[in-house]
Amino acid sequence: MIAYFIPPEKLGTPPMSDSPWELLPTASNHAQSLDGLYILLTAVTGISFVLVIGTMFYFMWKYKMKSEDDKTSPLTHNGKLEFAWSAIPAIFLMVFFVWGELDFVKLSSPPADSIDIHVTGQKWYWTFEYPGRPVAATTEVEDGEIAPLLVVPKGQAVRLTMTSKDVIHSFYIPAFRVKKDVVPGRYTYVWFEATELGDFPVFCTEYCGDEHSSMLAVVRVVEPEDYKAEVAAATTLEQGEGESLEQFGEKVYKAFACNSCHNTDATRKVGPGFGGLYGKSENLADGSSVEADENYIRESIMEPNAKIVAGYTPQMPSFAGQINDEQLNALIAYIKSLK
Ligand code: CUA
């Protein structure tokens, strides 16, 4: 079973807007104009379709051959009509082009005072890093499930600098009408100014493997005066008071989306199951074997391609720089506790 770690009802906003003119909630500075262009394009092409096809059927009926003596009309052309059906579409084309171009320029030009947030895509997880807090931000969504969290202040420009650790992903916030490919080996950007408070879903819209559909996150729009506190709360992943190391480790396991590739029992998902892994002897692709002790597990997380387990394709990304020592210790304790 695929774990959809954000249940749809927890994604914050209804999938449809109340207004008949909006397909989705509109929650950014780009939304109004892009929706307007979309509605105009749909209306103009829809009306044109009905007019052209309707006229065609009307003429087919009106000029159908009634007897053997019927002659084709001697008309060869009509200058005024031809001019009209060329000029009118040309005018619409220019309107679409200028409107689209202005929006495109706006979408590609983040204001100089934007807040910069770093986004990393990897199978099948998003990491959001804030200036001065290079720690992944997460939020609890339901039943202890944890999702990556992007916190942004309302009414301020935010620029996302995005890259991927493995394959091409695509970062999409429907409510903001921003979508951009996230490509390994280079940076891509989106920017927006959120206009509505609340939680909105983030999707990956480039097919990137088994768990593509569960590569979700939440964007939370907060009041500017609450922004710093909310970021601090979201980027703190520490052992709570009265929490055992194993319990904290389970939180880490979910926060870093280990669950998208590793089951808690012994069954294989994308990678080996964690149940009974500790202490087991693993056969490596080079014919040797290794005992799955603390050092082996640590190395597998920080430098996953150092040892390849026989029968597996190396595809685990390194978590070096993302997971700190406390979190790593807790995660190893949690793996040890799984039988
Ligand atoms: Cu990442 Cu689809």
mmCIF file of C-alpha atoms and ligand atoms in Angstrom:
data_model
loop_
_atom_site.group_PDB
_atom_site.id
_atom_site.type_symbol
_atom_site.label_atom_id
_atom_site.label_comp_id
_atom_site.label_asym_id
_atom_site.label_seq_id
_atom_site.Cartn_x
_atom_site.Cartn_y
_atom_site.Cartn_z
ATOM 1 C CA MET A 1 0.000 0.000 0.000
ATOM 2 C CA ILE A 2 1.273 3.423 -0.882
ATOM 3 C CA ALA A 3 1.311 5.727 2.123
ATOM 4 C CA TYR A 4 -0.274 9.031 1.176
ATOM 5 C CA PHE A 5 1.310 10.804 4.043
ATOM 6 C CA ILE A 6 -0.891 13.864 3.691
ATOM 7 C CA PRO A 7 -4.547 12.863 3.684
ATOM 8 C CA PRO A 8 -6.496 14.994 1.146
ATOM 9 C CA GLU A 9 -8.756 16.497 3.820
ATOM 10 C CA LYS A 10 -5.633 17.716 5.605
ATOM 11 C CA LEU A 11 -4.329 19.561 2.592
ATOM 12 C CA GLY A 12 -5.852 22.719 3.988
ATOM 13 C CA THR A 13 -8.091 24.046 1.244
ATOM 14 C CA PRO A 14 -10.935 22.574 -0.727
ATOM 15 C CA PRO A 15 -9.830 21.429 -4.190
ATOM 16 C CA MET A 16 -12.458 23.692 -5.774
ATOM 17 C CA SER A 17 -13.153 27.346 -5.123
ATOM 18 C CA ASP A 18 -16.651 28.618 -4.233
ATOM 19 C CA SER A 19 -16.663 31.042 -7.147
ATOM 20 C CA PRO A 20 -17.831 29.669 -10.523
ATOM 21 C CA TRP A 21 -15.074 31.741 -12.175
ATOM 22 C CA GLU A 22 -12.249 30.147 -10.215
ATOM 23 C CA LEU A 23 -11.152 26.555 -10.694
ATOM 24 C CA LEU A 24 -8.911 26.541 -7.620
ATOM 25 C CA PRO A 25 -8.421 28.732 -4.590
ATOM 26 C CA THR A 26 -6.575 31.896 -5.625
ATOM 27 C CA ALA A 27 -3.931 32.692 -3.037
ATOM 28 C CA SER A 28 -1.078 34.546 -4.749
ATOM 29 C CA ASN A 29 -0.360 37.719 -6.682
ATOM 30 C CA HIS A 30 -0.086 35.736 -9.938
ATOM 31 C CA ALA A 31 -3.413 33.931 -9.663
ATOM 32 C CA GLN A 32 -5.888 36.627 -10.782
ATOM 33 C CA SER A 33 -4.153 37.552 -14.013
ATOM 34 C CA LEU A 34 -3.353 33.967 -15.060
ATOM 35 C CA ASP A 35 -6.933 32.902 -14.375
ATOM 36 C CA GLY A 36 -8.211 35.885 -16.373
ATOM 37 C CA LEU A 37 -6.089 34.892 -19.360
ATOM 38 C CA TYR A 38 -7.207 31.280 -19.014
ATOM 39 C CA ILE A 39 -10.889 32.264 -18.945
ATOM 40 C CA LEU A 40 -10.486 34.641 -21.926
ATOM 41 C CA LEU A 41 -8.662 31.964 -23.975
ATOM 42 C CA THR A 42 -11.286 29.347 -23.160
ATOM 43 C CA ALA A 43 -14.161 31.737 -23.950
ATOM 44 C CA VAL A 44 -12.706 32.972 -27.256
ATOM 45 C CA THR A 45 -11.737 29.502 -28.513
ATOM 46 C CA GLY A 46 -15.061 28.047 -27.300
ATOM 47 C CA ILE A 47 -17.143 30.700 -29.071
ATOM 48 C CA SER A 48 -15.008 30.389 -32.240
ATOM 49 C CA PHE A 49 -15.473 26.625 -32.227
ATOM 50 C CA VAL A 50 -19.269 26.921 -31.995
ATOM 51 C CA LEU A 51 -19.378 29.625 -34.714
ATOM 52 C CA VAL A 52 -17.154 27.771 -37.205
ATOM 53 C CA ILE A 53 -18.626 24.308 -36.727
ATOM 54 C CA GLY A 54 -22.178 25.718 -36.536
ATOM 55 C CA THR A 55 -21.752 27.650 -39.789
ATOM 56 C CA MET A 56 -20.267 24.584 -41.445
ATOM 57 C CA PHE A 57 -23.272 22.427 -40.572
ATOM 58 C CA TYR A 58 -25.686 25.212 -41.556
ATOM 59 C CA PHE A 59 -24.062 25.516 -45.007
ATOM 60 C CA MET A 60 -23.984 21.757 -45.451
ATOM 61 C CA TRP A 61 -27.726 21.728 -44.892
ATOM 62 C CA LYS A 62 -28.541 24.931 -46.818
ATOM 63 C CA TYR A 63 -26.494 24.196 -49.943
ATOM 64 C CA LYS A 64 -26.983 20.489 -50.192
ATOM 65 C CA MET A 65 -27.659 19.320 -53.753
ATOM 66 C CA LYS A 66 -31.408 19.318 -54.340
ATOM 67 C CA SER A 67 -31.506 18.239 -57.997
ATOM 68 C CA GLU A 68 -29.205 17.169 -60.833
ATOM 69 C CA ASP A 69 -29.283 20.753 -62.243
ATOM 70 C CA ASP A 70 -27.870 22.364 -59.082
ATOM 71 C CA LYS A 71 -24.860 24.492 -59.949
ATOM 72 C CA THR A 72 -22.000 25.506 -57.665
ATOM 73 C CA SER A 73 -22.127 29.218 -56.786
ATOM 74 C CA PRO A 74 -20.061 31.364 -59.200
ATOM 75 C CA LEU A 75 -18.651 33.326 -56.203
ATOM 76 C CA THR A 76 -14.826 33.109 -56.117
ATOM 77 C CA HIS A 77 -13.984 35.276 -53.132
ATOM 78 C CA ASN A 78 -15.183 37.989 -50.753
ATOM 79 C CA GLY A 79 -12.501 40.534 -49.853
ATOM 80 C CA LYS A 80 -14.269 42.086 -46.856
ATOM 81 C CA LEU A 81 -15.109 38.726 -45.296
ATOM 82 C CA GLU A 82 -11.607 37.367 -45.778
ATOM 83 C CA PHE A 83 -10.119 40.497 -44.259
ATOM 84 C CA ALA A 84 -12.453 40.232 -41.258
ATOM 85 C CA TRP A 85 -11.692 36.576 -40.521
ATOM 86 C CA SER A 86 -7.972 37.247 -40.680
ATOM 87 C CA ALA A 87 -7.952 40.543 -38.755
ATOM 88 C CA ILE A 88 -10.211 39.540 -35.846
ATOM 89 C CA PRO A 89 -8.204 36.410 -34.884
ATOM 90 C CA ALA A 90 -4.985 38.437 -35.346
ATOM 91 C CA ILE A 91 -6.241 41.004 -32.825
ATOM 92 C CA PHE A 92 -7.113 38.255 -30.315
ATOM 93 C CA LEU A 93 -3.730 36.625 -30.923
ATOM 94 C CA MET A 94 -1.981 39.897 -30.076
ATOM 95 C CA VAL A 95 -4.072 40.290 -26.901
ATOM 96 C CA PHE A 96 -3.183 36.722 -25.794
ATOM 97 C CA PHE A 97 0.471 37.261 -26.646
ATOM 98 C CA VAL A 98 0.862 40.604 -24.859
ATOM 99 C CA TRP A 99 -1.093 39.422 -21.797
ATOM 100 C CA GLY A 100 0.890 36.152 -21.658
ATOM 101 C CA GLU A 101 4.214 37.890 -22.210
ATOM 102 C CA LEU A 102 3.550 40.451 -19.441
ATOM 103 C CA ASP A 103 2.652 37.633 -17.026
ATOM 104 C CA PHE A 104 5.695 35.609 -18.075
ATOM 105 C CA VAL A 105 8.015 38.569 -17.495
ATOM 106 C CA LYS A 106 6.400 39.172 -14.098
ATOM 107 C CA LEU A 107 6.696 35.463 -13.168
ATOM 108 C CA SER A 108 10.383 35.430 -14.136
ATOM 109 C CA SER A 109 11.371 38.653 -12.325
ATOM 110 C CA PRO A 110 11.421 38.266 -8.554
ATOM 111 C CA PRO A 111 11.643 41.605 -6.707
ATOM 112 C CA ALA A 112 15.089 42.395 -5.283
ATOM 113 C CA ASP A 113 13.838 42.324 -1.675
ATOM 114 C CA SER A 114 12.399 38.778 -1.920
ATOM 115 C CA ILE A 115 12.888 36.319 0.926
ATOM 116 C CA ASP A 116 15.118 33.522 -0.397
ATOM 117 C CA ILE A 117 14.239 29.923 0.412
ATOM 118 C CA HIS A 118 16.148 26.914 -0.873
ATOM 119 C CA VAL A 119 14.149 23.957 -2.168
ATOM 120 C CA THR A 120 15.636 20.513 -2.796
ATOM 121 C CA GLY A 121 13.684 17.792 -4.534
ATOM 122 C CA GLN A 122 14.689 14.165 -4.239
ATOM 123 C CA LYS A 123 12.893 10.844 -4.478
ATOM 124 C CA TRP A 124 10.289 11.404 -2.920
ATOM 125 C CA TYR A 125 10.690 14.305 -0.643
ATOM 126 C CA TRP A 126 10.981 18.101 -0.551
ATOM 127 C CA THR A 127 13.420 19.973 1.686
ATOM 128 C CA PHE A 128 12.883 23.669 2.471
ATOM 129 C CA GLU A 129 15.861 25.556 3.895
ATOM 130 C CA TYR A 130 15.560 29.067 5.267
ATOM 131 C CA PRO A 131 18.221 31.760 5.454
ATOM 132 C CA GLY A 132 20.090 31.238 8.732
ATOM 133 C CA ARG A 133 18.235 27.986 9.425
ATOM 134 C CA PRO A 134 19.579 25.310 7.093
ATOM 135 C CA VAL A 135 17.302 22.735 8.647
ATOM 136 C CA ALA A 136 14.458 20.941 6.920
ATOM 137 C CA ALA A 137 11.071 22.260 7.974
ATOM 138 C CA THR A 138 8.263 19.850 8.729
ATOM 139 C CA THR A 139 4.764 19.863 10.123
ATOM 140 C CA GLU A 140 2.628 17.202 11.731
ATOM 141 C CA VAL A 141 -0.449 16.619 9.588
ATOM 142 C CA GLU A 142 -2.398 13.748 11.116
ATOM 143 C CA ASP A 143 -1.855 10.753 13.402
ATOM 144 C CA GLY A 144 1.784 11.680 13.846
ATOM 145 C CA GLU A 145 2.367 11.815 10.070
ATOM 146 C CA ILE A 146 4.885 14.480 9.148
ATOM 147 C CA ALA A 147 5.086 16.499 5.920
ATOM 148 C CA PRO A 148 7.698 18.911 4.573
ATOM 149 C CA LEU A 149 6.554 22.459 5.292
ATOM 150 C CA LEU A 150 7.143 25.715 3.444
ATOM 151 C CA VAL A 151 6.296 28.700 5.661
ATOM 152 C CA VAL A 152 5.819 32.041 3.904
ATOM 153 C CA PRO A 153 4.646 35.429 5.164
ATOM 154 C CA LYS A 154 1.497 36.916 3.647
ATOM 155 C CA GLY A 155 2.013 39.913 1.365
ATOM 156 C CA GLN A 156 5.794 39.544 0.963
ATOM 157 C CA ALA A 157 7.694 38.382 -2.085
ATOM 158 C CA VAL A 158 9.283 34.939 -1.684
ATOM 159 C CA ARG A 159 11.782 33.504 -4.151
ATOM 160 C CA LEU A 160 12.412 29.767 -4.252
ATOM 161 C CA THR A 161 15.787 28.586 -5.558
ATOM 162 C CA MET A 162 15.256 24.969 -6.481
ATOM 163 C CA THR A 163 17.403 22.008 -7.413
ATOM 164 C CA SER A 164 17.147 18.226 -7.434
ATOM 165 C CA LYS A 165 19.424 15.533 -6.029
ATOM 166 C CA ASP A 166 18.426 12.841 -8.484
ATOM 167 C CA VAL A 167 15.864 13.067 -11.306
ATOM 168 C CA ILE A 168 13.651 15.857 -12.675
ATOM 169 C CA HIS A 169 10.792 16.798 -10.355
ATOM 170 C CA SER A 170 8.334 19.647 -10.772
ATOM 171 C CA PHE A 171 7.299 21.976 -7.972
ATOM 172 C CA TYR A 172 3.648 22.973 -8.153
ATOM 173 C CA ILE A 173 1.465 25.063 -5.822
ATOM 174 C CA PRO A 174 -1.956 25.055 -7.526
ATOM 175 C CA ALA A 175 -3.408 27.789 -5.292
ATOM 176 C CA PHE A 176 -0.514 30.111 -6.233
ATOM 177 C CA ARG A 177 -0.500 29.129 -9.955
ATOM 178 C CA VAL A 178 3.243 28.554 -9.902
ATOM 179 C CA LYS A 179 4.872 25.447 -11.363
ATOM 180 C CA LYS A 180 8.463 24.892 -12.355
ATOM 181 C CA ASP A 181 10.696 21.923 -13.136
ATOM 182 C CA VAL A 182 13.273 21.069 -10.469
ATOM 183 C CA VAL A 183 16.316 19.802 -12.309
ATOM 184 C CA PRO A 184 19.489 18.064 -11.064
ATOM 185 C CA GLY A 185 22.718 19.979 -11.645
ATOM 186 C CA ARG A 186 21.154 23.437 -12.020
ATOM 187 C CA TYR A 187 18.935 25.958 -10.247
ATOM 188 C CA THR A 188 15.454 27.003 -11.278
ATOM 189 C CA TYR A 189 13.348 29.705 -9.645
ATOM 190 C CA VAL A 190 9.796 30.650 -8.854
ATOM 191 C CA TRP A 191 8.541 33.602 -6.879
ATOM 192 C CA PHE A 192 5.200 34.675 -5.500
ATOM 193 C CA GLU A 193 3.487 36.854 -2.968
ATOM 194 C CA ALA A 194 0.888 34.920 -0.986
ATOM 195 C CA THR A 195 -2.394 36.774 -0.560
ATOM 196 C CA GLU A 196 -4.407 34.398 1.659
ATOM 197 C CA LEU A 197 -3.637 32.901 5.065
ATOM 198 C CA GLY A 198 -3.846 29.132 5.414
ATOM 199 C CA ASP A 199 -2.329 25.797 4.381
ATOM 200 C CA PHE A 200 -2.146 24.905 0.702
ATOM 201 C CA PRO A 201 -0.955 21.682 -0.940
ATOM 202 C CA VAL A 202 2.286 21.348 -2.911
ATOM 203 C CA PHE A 203 2.575 18.614 -5.531
ATOM 204 C CA CYS A 204 5.273 17.082 -7.692
ATOM 205 C CA THR A 205 4.004 17.194 -11.282
ATOM 206 C CA GLU A 206 6.819 15.408 -13.099
ATOM 207 C CA TYR A 207 6.623 11.629 -12.946
ATOM 208 C CA CYS A 208 9.688 10.658 -10.917
ATOM 209 C CA GLY A 209 9.198 7.035 -9.889
ATOM 210 C CA ASP A 210 7.167 4.723 -7.644
ATOM 211 C CA GLU A 211 6.174 7.245 -4.990
ATOM 212 C CA HIS A 212 5.748 10.287 -7.274
ATOM 213 C CA SER A 213 2.136 10.697 -6.157
ATOM 214 C CA SER A 214 3.111 10.888 -2.489
ATOM 215 C CA MET A 215 5.764 13.551 -3.077
ATOM 216 C CA LEU A 216 3.667 16.145 -1.307
ATOM 217 C CA ALA A 217 4.271 19.093 0.969
ATOM 218 C CA VAL A 218 2.359 21.904 2.626
ATOM 219 C CA VAL A 219 2.812 25.641 2.103
ATOM 220 C CA ARG A 220 1.649 27.634 5.120
ATOM 221 C CA VAL A 221 0.895 31.345 4.722
ATOM 222 C CA VAL A 222 1.238 33.216 8.021
ATOM 223 C CA GLU A 223 1.012 36.851 9.154
ATOM 224 C CA PRO A 224 4.369 38.595 8.604
ATOM 225 C CA GLU A 225 4.756 39.271 12.353
ATOM 226 C CA ASP A 226 4.431 35.503 13.072
ATOM 227 C CA TYR A 227 6.821 34.445 10.312
ATOM 228 C CA LYS A 228 10.057 34.097 12.302
ATOM 229 C CA ALA A 229 8.408 32.152 15.133
ATOM 230 C CA GLU A 230 6.640 29.819 12.692
ATOM 231 C CA VAL A 231 9.886 29.079 10.828
ATOM 232 C CA ALA A 232 11.677 28.388 14.117
ATOM 233 C CA ALA A 233 8.872 26.034 15.185
ATOM 234 C CA ALA A 234 8.837 24.230 11.839
ATOM 235 C CA THR A 235 12.605 23.762 11.624
ATOM 236 C CA THR A 236 12.988 22.388 15.131
ATOM 237 C CA LEU A 237 13.203 18.624 15.066
ATOM 238 C CA GLU A 238 14.514 17.780 18.513
ATOM 239 C CA GLN A 239 13.912 15.075 21.064
ATOM 240 C CA GLY A 240 10.936 16.242 23.118
ATOM 241 C CA GLU A 241 10.816 16.104 26.877
ATOM 242 C CA GLY A 242 9.835 12.662 28.109
ATOM 243 C CA GLU A 243 10.287 11.279 24.593
ATOM 244 C CA SER A 244 12.469 8.180 24.281
ATOM 245 C CA LEU A 245 15.267 8.063 21.731
ATOM 246 C CA GLU A 246 13.294 5.454 19.756
ATOM 247 C CA GLN A 247 10.151 7.625 19.747
ATOM 248 C CA PHE A 248 12.137 10.600 18.517
ATOM 249 C CA GLY A 249 13.759 8.299 15.954
ATOM 250 C CA GLU A 250 10.337 7.336 14.615
ATOM 251 C CA LYS A 251 9.586 11.063 14.161
ATOM 252 C CA VAL A 252 12.878 11.467 12.280
ATOM 253 C CA TYR A 253 11.993 8.429 10.128
ATOM 254 C CA LYS A 254 8.763 10.166 9.075
ATOM 255 C CA ALA A 255 10.148 13.702 8.879
ATOM 256 C CA PHE A 256 12.815 12.679 6.372
ATOM 257 C CA ALA A 257 10.291 10.513 4.506
ATOM 258 C CA CYS A 258 12.358 7.348 5.039
ATOM 259 C CA ASN A 259 8.946 5.656 4.902
ATOM 260 C CA SER A 260 8.615 6.382 1.189
ATOM 261 C CA CYS A 261 11.312 3.748 0.506
ATOM 262 C CA HIS A 262 11.731 1.661 3.688
ATOM 263 C CA ASN A 263 9.082 -0.399 5.456
ATOM 264 C CA THR A 264 9.200 -0.861 9.222
ATOM 265 C CA ASP A 265 8.942 -4.641 8.806
ATOM 266 C CA ALA A 266 11.397 -6.833 6.929
ATOM 267 C CA THR A 267 9.678 -6.531 3.532
ATOM 268 C CA ARG A 268 11.405 -4.770 0.685
ATOM 269 C CA LYS A 269 9.892 -1.574 -0.717
ATOM 270 C CA VAL A 270 12.261 0.533 -2.835
ATOM 271 C CA GLY A 271 15.032 -0.164 -0.353
ATOM 272 C CA PRO A 272 15.439 -2.871 2.293
ATOM 273 C CA GLY A 273 12.876 -3.046 5.123
ATOM 274 C CA PHE A 274 14.113 -1.808 8.509
ATOM 275 C CA GLY A 275 12.507 -4.626 10.526
ATOM 276 C CA GLY A 276 15.226 -6.988 11.737
ATOM 277 C CA LEU A 277 17.851 -5.098 9.717
ATOM 278 C CA TYR A 278 20.084 -4.307 12.684
ATOM 279 C CA GLY A 279 22.664 -7.001 13.261
ATOM 280 C CA LYS A 280 21.832 -8.770 10.004
ATOM 281 C CA SER A 281 24.567 -9.783 7.578
ATOM 282 C CA GLU A 282 24.084 -8.010 4.221
ATOM 283 C CA ASN A 283 25.524 -9.458 1.011
ATOM 284 C CA LEU A 284 27.135 -6.738 -1.062
ATOM 285 C CA ALA A 285 27.248 -6.450 -4.841
ATOM 286 C CA ASP A 286 31.043 -6.960 -4.817
ATOM 287 C CA GLY A 287 30.599 -10.425 -3.260
ATOM 288 C CA SER A 288 31.662 -9.467 0.265
ATOM 289 C CA SER A 289 29.301 -9.158 3.199
ATOM 290 C CA VAL A 290 28.904 -6.698 6.026
ATOM 291 C CA GLU A 291 27.145 -6.690 9.369
ATOM 292 C CA ALA A 292 24.401 -4.045 9.619
ATOM 293 C CA ASP A 293 25.688 -2.333 12.758
ATOM 294 C CA GLU A 294 25.518 1.351 13.766
ATOM 295 C CA ASN A 295 28.430 2.305 11.540
ATOM 296 C CA TYR A 296 26.987 0.544 8.512
ATOM 297 C CA ILE A 297 23.562 2.179 8.985
ATOM 298 C CA ARG A 298 25.148 5.589 9.514
ATOM 299 C CA GLU A 299 27.229 5.199 6.365
ATOM 300 C CA SER A 300 24.195 4.027 4.391
ATOM 301 C CA ILE A 301 22.410 7.277 5.276
ATOM 302 C CA MET A 302 25.298 9.709 4.859
ATOM 303 C CA GLU A 303 27.123 7.993 1.975
ATOM 304 C CA PRO A 304 24.597 5.572 0.528
ATOM 305 C CA ASN A 305 26.647 4.479 -2.460
ATOM 306 C CA ALA A 306 29.744 3.494 -0.463
ATOM 307 C CA LYS A 307 28.421 -0.071 -0.177
ATOM 308 C CA ILE A 308 25.859 -1.455 -2.615
ATOM 309 C CA VAL A 309 23.677 -4.286 -1.356
ATOM 310 C CA ALA A 310 23.416 -7.175 -3.839
ATOM 311 C CA GLY A 311 20.203 -7.046 -5.863
ATOM 312 C CA TYR A 312 19.556 -3.318 -5.373
ATOM 313 C CA THR A 313 20.032 -0.424 -7.799
ATOM 314 C CA PRO A 314 21.832 2.416 -6.021
ATOM 315 C CA GLN A 315 19.274 5.235 -5.838
ATOM 316 C CA MET A 316 19.251 6.447 -2.254
ATOM 317 C CA PRO A 317 20.261 10.128 -1.970
ATOM 318 C CA SER A 318 22.733 11.152 0.709
ATOM 319 C CA PHE A 319 21.276 12.863 3.765
ATOM 320 C CA ALA A 320 24.610 14.431 4.724
ATOM 321 C CA GLY A 321 24.039 18.081 5.633
ATOM 322 C CA GLN A 322 20.312 17.486 6.149
ATOM 323 C CA ILE A 323 20.224 15.222 9.184
ATOM 324 C CA ASN A 324 22.157 16.163 12.324
ATOM 325 C CA ASP A 325 23.911 13.815 14.772
ATOM 326 C CA GLU A 326 21.093 13.771 17.344
ATOM 327 C CA GLN A 327 18.545 12.923 14.674
ATOM 328 C CA LEU A 328 20.836 10.265 13.202
ATOM 329 C CA ASN A 329 21.420 8.619 16.594
ATOM 330 C CA ALA A 330 17.692 8.557 17.228
ATOM 331 C CA LEU A 331 16.984 7.120 13.782
ATOM 332 C CA ILE A 332 19.537 4.339 14.338
ATOM 333 C CA ALA A 333 17.997 3.634 17.779
ATOM 334 C CA TYR A 334 14.588 3.406 16.099
ATOM 335 C CA ILE A 335 15.891 1.007 13.417
ATOM 336 C CA LYS A 336 17.479 -1.128 16.160
ATOM 337 C CA SER A 337 14.133 -1.334 17.935
ATOM 338 C CA LEU A 338 12.371 -2.740 14.823
ATOM 339 C CA LYS A 339 12.316 -6.505 14.900
HETATM 340 CU CU1 CUA B 1 9.064 14.097 -7.781
HETATM 341 CU CU2 CUA B 1 7.299 13.370 -9.188
#
